[in-house]
Coordinates of C-alpha atoms and ligand atoms in Angstrom, one line a residue:
M117 CA 41.1 119.7 9.7
A118 CA 41.3 123.5 10.3
T119 CA 38.8 125.6 8.4
I120 CA 40.3 126.9 5.1
R121 CA 40.2 130.7 5.0
L122 CA 39.3 131.5 1.4
A123 CA 39.4 134.6 -0.7
V124 CA 37.2 134.8 -3.9
I125 CA 38.9 136.8 -6.6
G126 CA 36.6 138.2 -9.3
L127 CA 33.1 138.8 -8.0
G128 CA 31.2 138.4 -11.3
K129 CA 28.4 136.2 -12.4
I130 CA 29.8 132.8 -11.6
A131 CA 31.3 133.9 -8.3
R132 CA 27.9 135.2 -7.1
D133 CA 25.7 132.5 -8.7
Q134 CA 27.7 129.5 -7.7
H135 CA 31.0 130.0 -5.7
L136 CA 29.6 132.1 -2.8
P137 CA 26.6 129.7 -2.1
A138 CA 28.9 126.6 -2.4
I139 CA 31.4 128.1 0.1
A140 CA 28.6 129.2 2.5
G141 CA 27.3 125.6 2.4
D142 CA 30.7 123.9 3.1
E143 CA 31.9 123.8 6.7
G144 CA 35.5 123.3 5.5
F145 CA 35.7 126.8 4.2
V146 CA 35.1 130.3 5.5
L147 CA 34.9 133.3 3.1
A148 CA 37.6 135.5 4.5
A149 CA 37.9 138.2 1.8
T150 CA 36.8 139.1 -1.7
V151 CA 38.7 141.0 -4.4
S152 CA 37.2 142.7 -7.5
P153 CA 38.2 146.0 -8.9
D154 CA 34.8 147.6 -9.5
N155 CA 32.6 145.9 -7.0
A156 CA 30.9 146.6 -3.6
G157 CA 31.8 143.2 -2.3
V158 CA 29.7 141.1 0.1
T159 CA 28.1 142.4 3.3
G160 CA 30.3 141.5 6.3
V161 CA 33.3 140.3 4.3
P162 CA 36.5 142.4 3.9
H163 CA 36.7 143.6 0.3
F164 CA 39.7 144.8 -1.7
A165 CA 40.1 146.3 -5.2
S166 CA 43.2 144.2 -6.0
L167 CA 45.0 141.1 -4.8
D168 CA 48.0 143.3 -3.9
N169 CA 45.7 145.3 -1.6
L170 CA 44.5 142.2 0.1
F171 CA 48.1 141.0 0.6
A172 CA 49.1 144.4 2.0
A173 CA 46.2 145.1 4.4
G174 CA 43.8 142.1 4.5
P175 CA 43.2 139.2 6.8
A176 CA 45.3 136.0 6.7
I177 CA 44.1 133.6 4.0
D178 CA 45.0 130.0 3.1
A179 CA 43.5 129.7 -0.4
V180 CA 42.0 131.7 -3.3
A181 CA 39.3 130.8 -5.9
L182 CA 40.1 132.7 -9.1
C183 CA 36.8 133.6 -10.8
T184 CA 38.1 136.3 -13.1
P185 CA 38.1 136.2 -16.9
P186 CA 40.9 133.9 -18.1
Q187 CA 43.1 136.6 -19.5
V188 CA 44.1 138.0 -16.1
R189 CA 44.2 134.8 -14.2
F190 CA 47.8 133.8 -14.5
D191 CA 49.4 136.8 -12.7
L192 CA 46.9 136.4 -9.9
A193 CA 47.5 132.6 -9.6
R194 CA 51.2 133.0 -9.7
A195 CA 51.2 135.7 -7.0
A196 CA 49.0 133.5 -4.8
L197 CA 51.1 130.3 -5.3
D198 CA 54.3 132.3 -4.6
R199 CA 52.8 133.1 -1.2
G200 CA 52.2 129.4 -0.5
L201 CA 48.4 129.8 -1.0
H202 CA 46.3 127.0 -2.5
V203 CA 44.6 127.9 -5.8
L204 CA 41.4 126.9 -7.4
L205 CA 41.2 128.0 -11.1
E206 CA 37.8 128.5 -12.7
K207 CA 37.6 127.1 -16.2
P208 CA 39.5 127.5 -18.5
P209 CA 42.5 127.3 -16.3
G210 CA 44.5 129.8 -18.3
A211 CA 44.7 131.8 -21.5
T212 CA 47.5 129.5 -22.7
L213 CA 48.7 126.0 -22.0
G214 CA 52.1 127.5 -21.2
E215 CA 50.6 129.5 -18.3
V216 CA 49.1 126.3 -16.7
A217 CA 52.5 124.5 -17.0
A218 CA 54.2 127.4 -15.3
L219 CA 51.5 127.3 -12.5
V220 CA 52.1 123.6 -12.0
A221 CA 55.8 124.3 -11.4
A222 CA 55.0 127.2 -9.1
A223 CA 52.6 125.0 -7.0
E224 CA 55.2 122.2 -6.8
A225 CA 57.8 124.8 -5.7
S226 CA 55.6 126.2 -2.9
G227 CA 54.0 123.0 -1.8
S228 CA 50.5 124.4 -2.5
S229 CA 47.5 122.6 -4.0
L230 CA 46.5 123.7 -7.5
F231 CA 43.1 122.7 -8.8
T232 CA 41.9 123.1 -12.4
A233 CA 38.2 123.2 -11.6
W234 CA 36.2 121.8 -14.5
H235 CA 32.7 122.3 -12.9
S236 CA 30.8 120.4 -15.6
R237 CA 32.6 117.2 -14.6
Y238 CA 30.6 117.3 -11.4
A239 CA 27.2 117.3 -13.1
A240 CA 25.1 114.5 -11.8
G241 CA 25.1 112.3 -15.0
V242 CA 28.8 112.4 -15.7
E243 CA 30.3 109.7 -13.4
P244 CA 27.4 107.2 -14.1
A245 CA 28.0 107.9 -17.8
R246 CA 31.7 107.2 -17.5
A247 CA 31.0 103.9 -15.6
W248 CA 28.4 102.8 -18.1
L249 CA 30.6 103.5 -21.1
A250 CA 33.7 101.8 -19.6
A251 CA 32.2 98.4 -20.3
R252 CA 30.9 99.1 -23.9
R253 CA 32.2 99.5 -27.5
I254 CA 31.7 103.1 -28.5
D255 CA 30.8 103.6 -32.1
R256 CA 30.3 107.4 -32.4
V257 CA 29.8 110.6 -30.4
R258 CA 27.9 113.7 -31.2
I259 CA 28.1 116.9 -29.1
V260 CA 25.7 119.8 -29.6
W261 CA 26.4 122.9 -27.5
R262 CA 24.2 125.8 -28.7
E263 CA 23.3 128.7 -26.5
D264 CA 22.2 132.3 -26.8
V265 CA 25.3 134.4 -25.9
R266 CA 23.0 137.4 -25.2
V267 CA 21.2 135.5 -22.5
W268 CA 24.2 133.8 -20.8
H269 CA 27.0 136.3 -21.4
P270 CA 25.4 139.8 -21.6
G271 CA 28.0 142.6 -21.7
Q272 CA 31.0 140.1 -21.2
D273 CA 33.3 141.9 -23.6
W274 CA 36.3 139.7 -22.4
I275 CA 34.7 136.7 -24.1
W276 CA 35.2 138.2 -27.5
Q277 CA 38.8 139.3 -26.9
P278 CA 41.9 137.2 -27.5
G279 CA 42.1 134.5 -24.8
G280 CA 38.4 134.8 -24.1
L281 CA 37.6 131.8 -26.3
G282 CA 34.3 133.0 -27.7
V283 CA 31.9 130.0 -28.2
F284 CA 34.6 127.7 -26.7
D285 CA 33.9 129.4 -23.3
P286 CA 30.8 127.2 -22.9
G287 CA 32.1 124.6 -25.4
I288 CA 35.1 123.8 -23.2
N289 CA 32.6 122.5 -20.7
A290 CA 31.4 119.9 -23.2
L291 CA 35.0 119.0 -23.8
S292 CA 35.6 118.7 -20.1
I293 CA 32.8 116.1 -19.9
V294 CA 33.8 114.0 -23.0
T295 CA 37.4 113.9 -21.9
R296 CA 36.1 112.5 -18.6
I297 CA 33.5 109.9 -19.8
L298 CA 35.3 108.5 -22.9
P299 CA 37.9 105.9 -22.2
R300 CA 40.6 107.1 -24.7
P301 CA 42.2 110.5 -25.5
L302 CA 40.7 112.6 -28.2
L303 CA 42.6 114.1 -31.2
L304 CA 41.5 117.0 -33.3
Q305 CA 41.0 116.1 -37.1
D306 CA 39.5 119.3 -38.4
A307 CA 37.8 122.6 -37.2
L308 CA 35.9 125.3 -38.9
L309 CA 35.8 128.5 -36.8
S310 CA 33.3 131.3 -37.6
F311 CA 34.6 134.7 -36.5
P312 CA 32.3 137.7 -36.5
A313 CA 33.9 140.5 -38.6
N314 CA 34.2 142.7 -35.6
R315 CA 35.4 140.2 -33.0
A316 CA 38.6 138.3 -32.1
A317 CA 37.0 135.1 -31.0
P318 CA 34.7 132.6 -32.8
I319 CA 30.9 132.8 -32.5
A320 CA 30.5 129.2 -33.8
A321 CA 32.6 126.2 -34.5
E322 CA 32.4 122.7 -36.0
L323 CA 34.9 120.2 -34.8
T324 CA 35.8 116.8 -36.1
L325 CA 37.7 114.6 -33.7
Q326 CA 38.7 111.0 -33.2
D327 CA 39.7 109.0 -30.2
T328 CA 43.0 107.1 -30.4
A329 CA 41.1 104.0 -31.6
G330 CA 39.6 105.9 -34.5
T331 CA 36.1 106.4 -32.9
P332 CA 34.5 109.5 -34.6
V333 CA 33.4 112.5 -32.5
V334 CA 31.8 115.5 -33.9
M335 CA 31.0 118.8 -32.1
D336 CA 28.6 121.6 -33.1
L337 CA 29.0 124.8 -31.1
D338 CA 27.0 127.9 -31.7
F339 CA 26.5 131.1 -29.7
R340 CA 23.6 132.3 -31.9
Q341 CA 20.9 129.9 -30.7
T342 CA 17.6 131.4 -29.8
G343 CA 14.6 129.4 -28.3
P344 CA 15.5 126.1 -26.7
Q345 CA 19.1 125.8 -25.7
S346 CA 21.2 122.6 -26.4
W347 CA 23.9 121.2 -24.1
D348 CA 23.8 117.6 -25.3
I349 CA 26.2 114.7 -25.7
V350 CA 25.0 111.5 -27.6
V351 CA 27.1 108.4 -27.5
E352 CA 26.2 105.4 -29.7
T353 CA 27.4 102.1 -28.4
D354 CA 27.0 98.3 -29.0
S355 CA 24.4 98.3 -26.2
G356 CA 22.3 101.3 -27.4
T357 CA 22.5 105.1 -27.0
L358 CA 23.6 107.1 -24.0
T359 CA 22.4 110.7 -23.9
L360 CA 23.8 113.3 -21.5
S361 CA 21.7 116.5 -21.7
S362 CA 21.2 119.8 -19.8
G363 CA 25.0 120.1 -19.6
G364 CA 25.5 116.7 -18.0
A365 CA 22.7 116.9 -15.4
V366 CA 20.3 114.5 -17.2
L367 CA 21.4 111.0 -18.2
A368 CA 19.4 108.7 -20.4
L369 CA 20.4 105.1 -20.9
P370 CA 18.5 102.4 -22.8
G371 CA 15.4 101.8 -20.7
Q372 CA 16.2 104.3 -18.0
S373 CA 16.6 108.1 -17.3
R374 CA 17.9 109.9 -14.2
H375 CA 18.1 113.5 -13.2
D376 CA 19.7 114.1 -9.8
A377 CA 20.0 117.4 -8.0
D378 CA 22.6 119.9 -9.1
R379 CA 25.7 119.5 -6.9
E380 CA 28.4 120.8 -9.3
Y381 CA 29.9 123.5 -7.2
P382 CA 29.4 122.0 -3.7
A383 CA 31.2 118.8 -5.1
L384 CA 33.9 120.9 -6.6
Y385 CA 34.7 122.7 -3.3
R386 CA 34.6 119.3 -1.4
H387 CA 37.3 118.1 -3.8
F388 CA 39.3 121.3 -3.3
A389 CA 39.2 120.8 0.5
E390 CA 40.3 117.1 0.1
L391 CA 43.2 118.1 -2.2
I392 CA 44.4 120.7 0.4
A393 CA 44.1 118.1 3.2
A394 CA 46.0 115.5 1.2
G395 CA 48.7 118.0 0.0
R396 CA 47.9 117.2 -3.6
S397 CA 47.1 119.0 -6.8
D398 CA 44.6 118.1 -9.5
V399 CA 45.5 119.6 -12.9
D400 CA 44.1 118.5 -16.2
V401 CA 44.6 120.5 -19.4
A402 CA 43.0 118.0 -21.8
P403 CA 39.9 120.2 -22.6
L404 CA 42.1 123.4 -23.1
R405 CA 44.5 121.5 -25.3
L406 CA 41.7 120.5 -27.7
V407 CA 40.6 124.1 -27.9
A408 CA 44.2 125.2 -28.5
D409 CA 44.5 122.6 -31.3
A410 CA 41.3 124.0 -32.9
F411 CA 42.8 127.5 -32.9
L412 CA 46.1 126.0 -34.1
C413 CA 44.7 124.0 -37.0
G414 CA 41.2 125.3 -37.6
R415 CA 40.0 126.9 -40.9
R416 CA 38.6 130.4 -40.3
V417 CA 35.7 132.0 -42.0
E418 CA 34.3 135.6 -41.4
V419 CA 30.6 135.9 -40.6
A420 CA 28.3 138.8 -39.8
P421 CA 29.5 141.3 -37.1
F422 CA 28.1 140.6 -33.6
V423 CA 26.6 143.4 -31.6
D424 CA 25.7 142.7 -28.0
Ligands
NAP274 P1 32.1 138.1 -15.3 O1 30.6 138.1 -14.9 O2 32.5 139.0 -16.4 O3 32.9 138.3 -14.0 C1 34.3 138.4 -14.0 C2 34.7 139.2 -12.8 O4 36.1 139.3 -12.7 C3 34.2 140.7 -12.9 O5 33.2 140.9 -12.0 C4 35.5 141.5 -12.7 O6 35.3 142.4 -11.6 C5 36.5 140.5 -12.2 N1 37.9 140.9 -12.5 C6 38.4 141.2 -13.7 N2 39.7 141.5 -13.6 C7 40.0 141.2 -12.3 C8 41.3 141.3 -11.6 N3 42.4 141.6 -12.2 N4 41.2 141.0 -10.3 C9 40.1 140.7 -9.7 N5 38.9 140.6 -10.3 C10 38.9 140.9 -11.6 O7 32.5 136.6 -15.8 P2 31.9 135.2 -15.3 O8 30.8 134.8 -16.2 O9 31.7 135.2 -13.8 O10 33.1 134.3 -15.7 C11 34.3 134.3 -15.0 C12 35.0 133.0 -15.3 O11 34.2 131.9 -14.8 C13 35.3 132.7 -16.8 O12 36.5 132.0 -16.9 C14 34.2 131.8 -17.2 O13 34.5 130.9 -18.2 C15 33.9 131.0 -15.9 N6 32.6 130.5 -15.7 C16 31.5 131.2 -16.0 C17 30.2 130.7 -15.9 C18 28.9 131.4 -16.2 O14 27.9 130.8 -16.3 N7 29.0 132.8 -16.3 C19 30.1 129.3 -15.5 C20 31.2 128.6 -15.2 C21 32.4 129.2 -15.3 P3 34.5 143.8 -11.4 O15 33.1 143.4 -11.6 O16 34.9 144.2 -10.1 O17 35.0 144.7 -12.5

């Protein structure tokens, strides 16, 4: 298969920490260009302040990886798909569910591959957890996703704006894992969303869910965690307790524990290359739909202002 000429759009934290190393380590891709409005780019790679500038004056590309905040992603994705480019969407795949549906239609129309890249699903413990749970009765699930927003999202104002999701920006990673490892769809029962008085997105949330067989699932999200951070999913079954911790990297089963090397983004790019080769898309909105349902039905309380 020919090497895929890729442009990375949005050269922020996740692009530099994860996307660029994963692309450099995958022979199926070459980093052909970067786009970011206020950025120096990467040495030796053509850089543009906007996607329009890249289209007007840049090198030929086959695909884009959209690593911007979600609020600006739709227009970029639409422009790329309309040119017949393949598109990888960082999570969350859009600011609304309607946007993602429109992108699916655009990808079908242009024959391009569209990939909603839920990176946490590629954490080492996720597929073994899914396989182990498939053969068991699940009694209850508890998700605790508590992190210090000042450590992980310093100065990221977009996260507090409409469409930025607030504490659901990391919380949607937990939802991407549970919607993968649990055998049945989840439905929202109740949500309590804590909005800082000066912000348009929640700083904490408590969710009560059920799967379609009535299995209870509770979720505790908080951006105000200091000290040890928690990214844990605990599943009680008829054969004992499964614990996925460190965001899915560490899996503990009755009598055994495993922690394999982090391959999230390399695995994600391998899958993107396979989708392009096969002429397929991979689109799943289940995690975003649960977040949308929490915003739709959740009770809101005002809490202390948040100052970065
Ligand atoms: P970030 O550090 O704020 O970076 C976002 C970048 O997008 C900025 O560098 C900005 O460019 C660029 N940008 C904004 N508008 C643009 C536009 N119209 N065209 C091109 N580039 C534009 O945010 P981040 O943490 O990398 O997060 C980005 C996305 O990745 C989010 O959806 C987030 O949920 C997801 N994600 C983040 C992490 C993480 O650990 N941070 C992990 C996984 C996924 P300039 O710098 O040039 O202004």
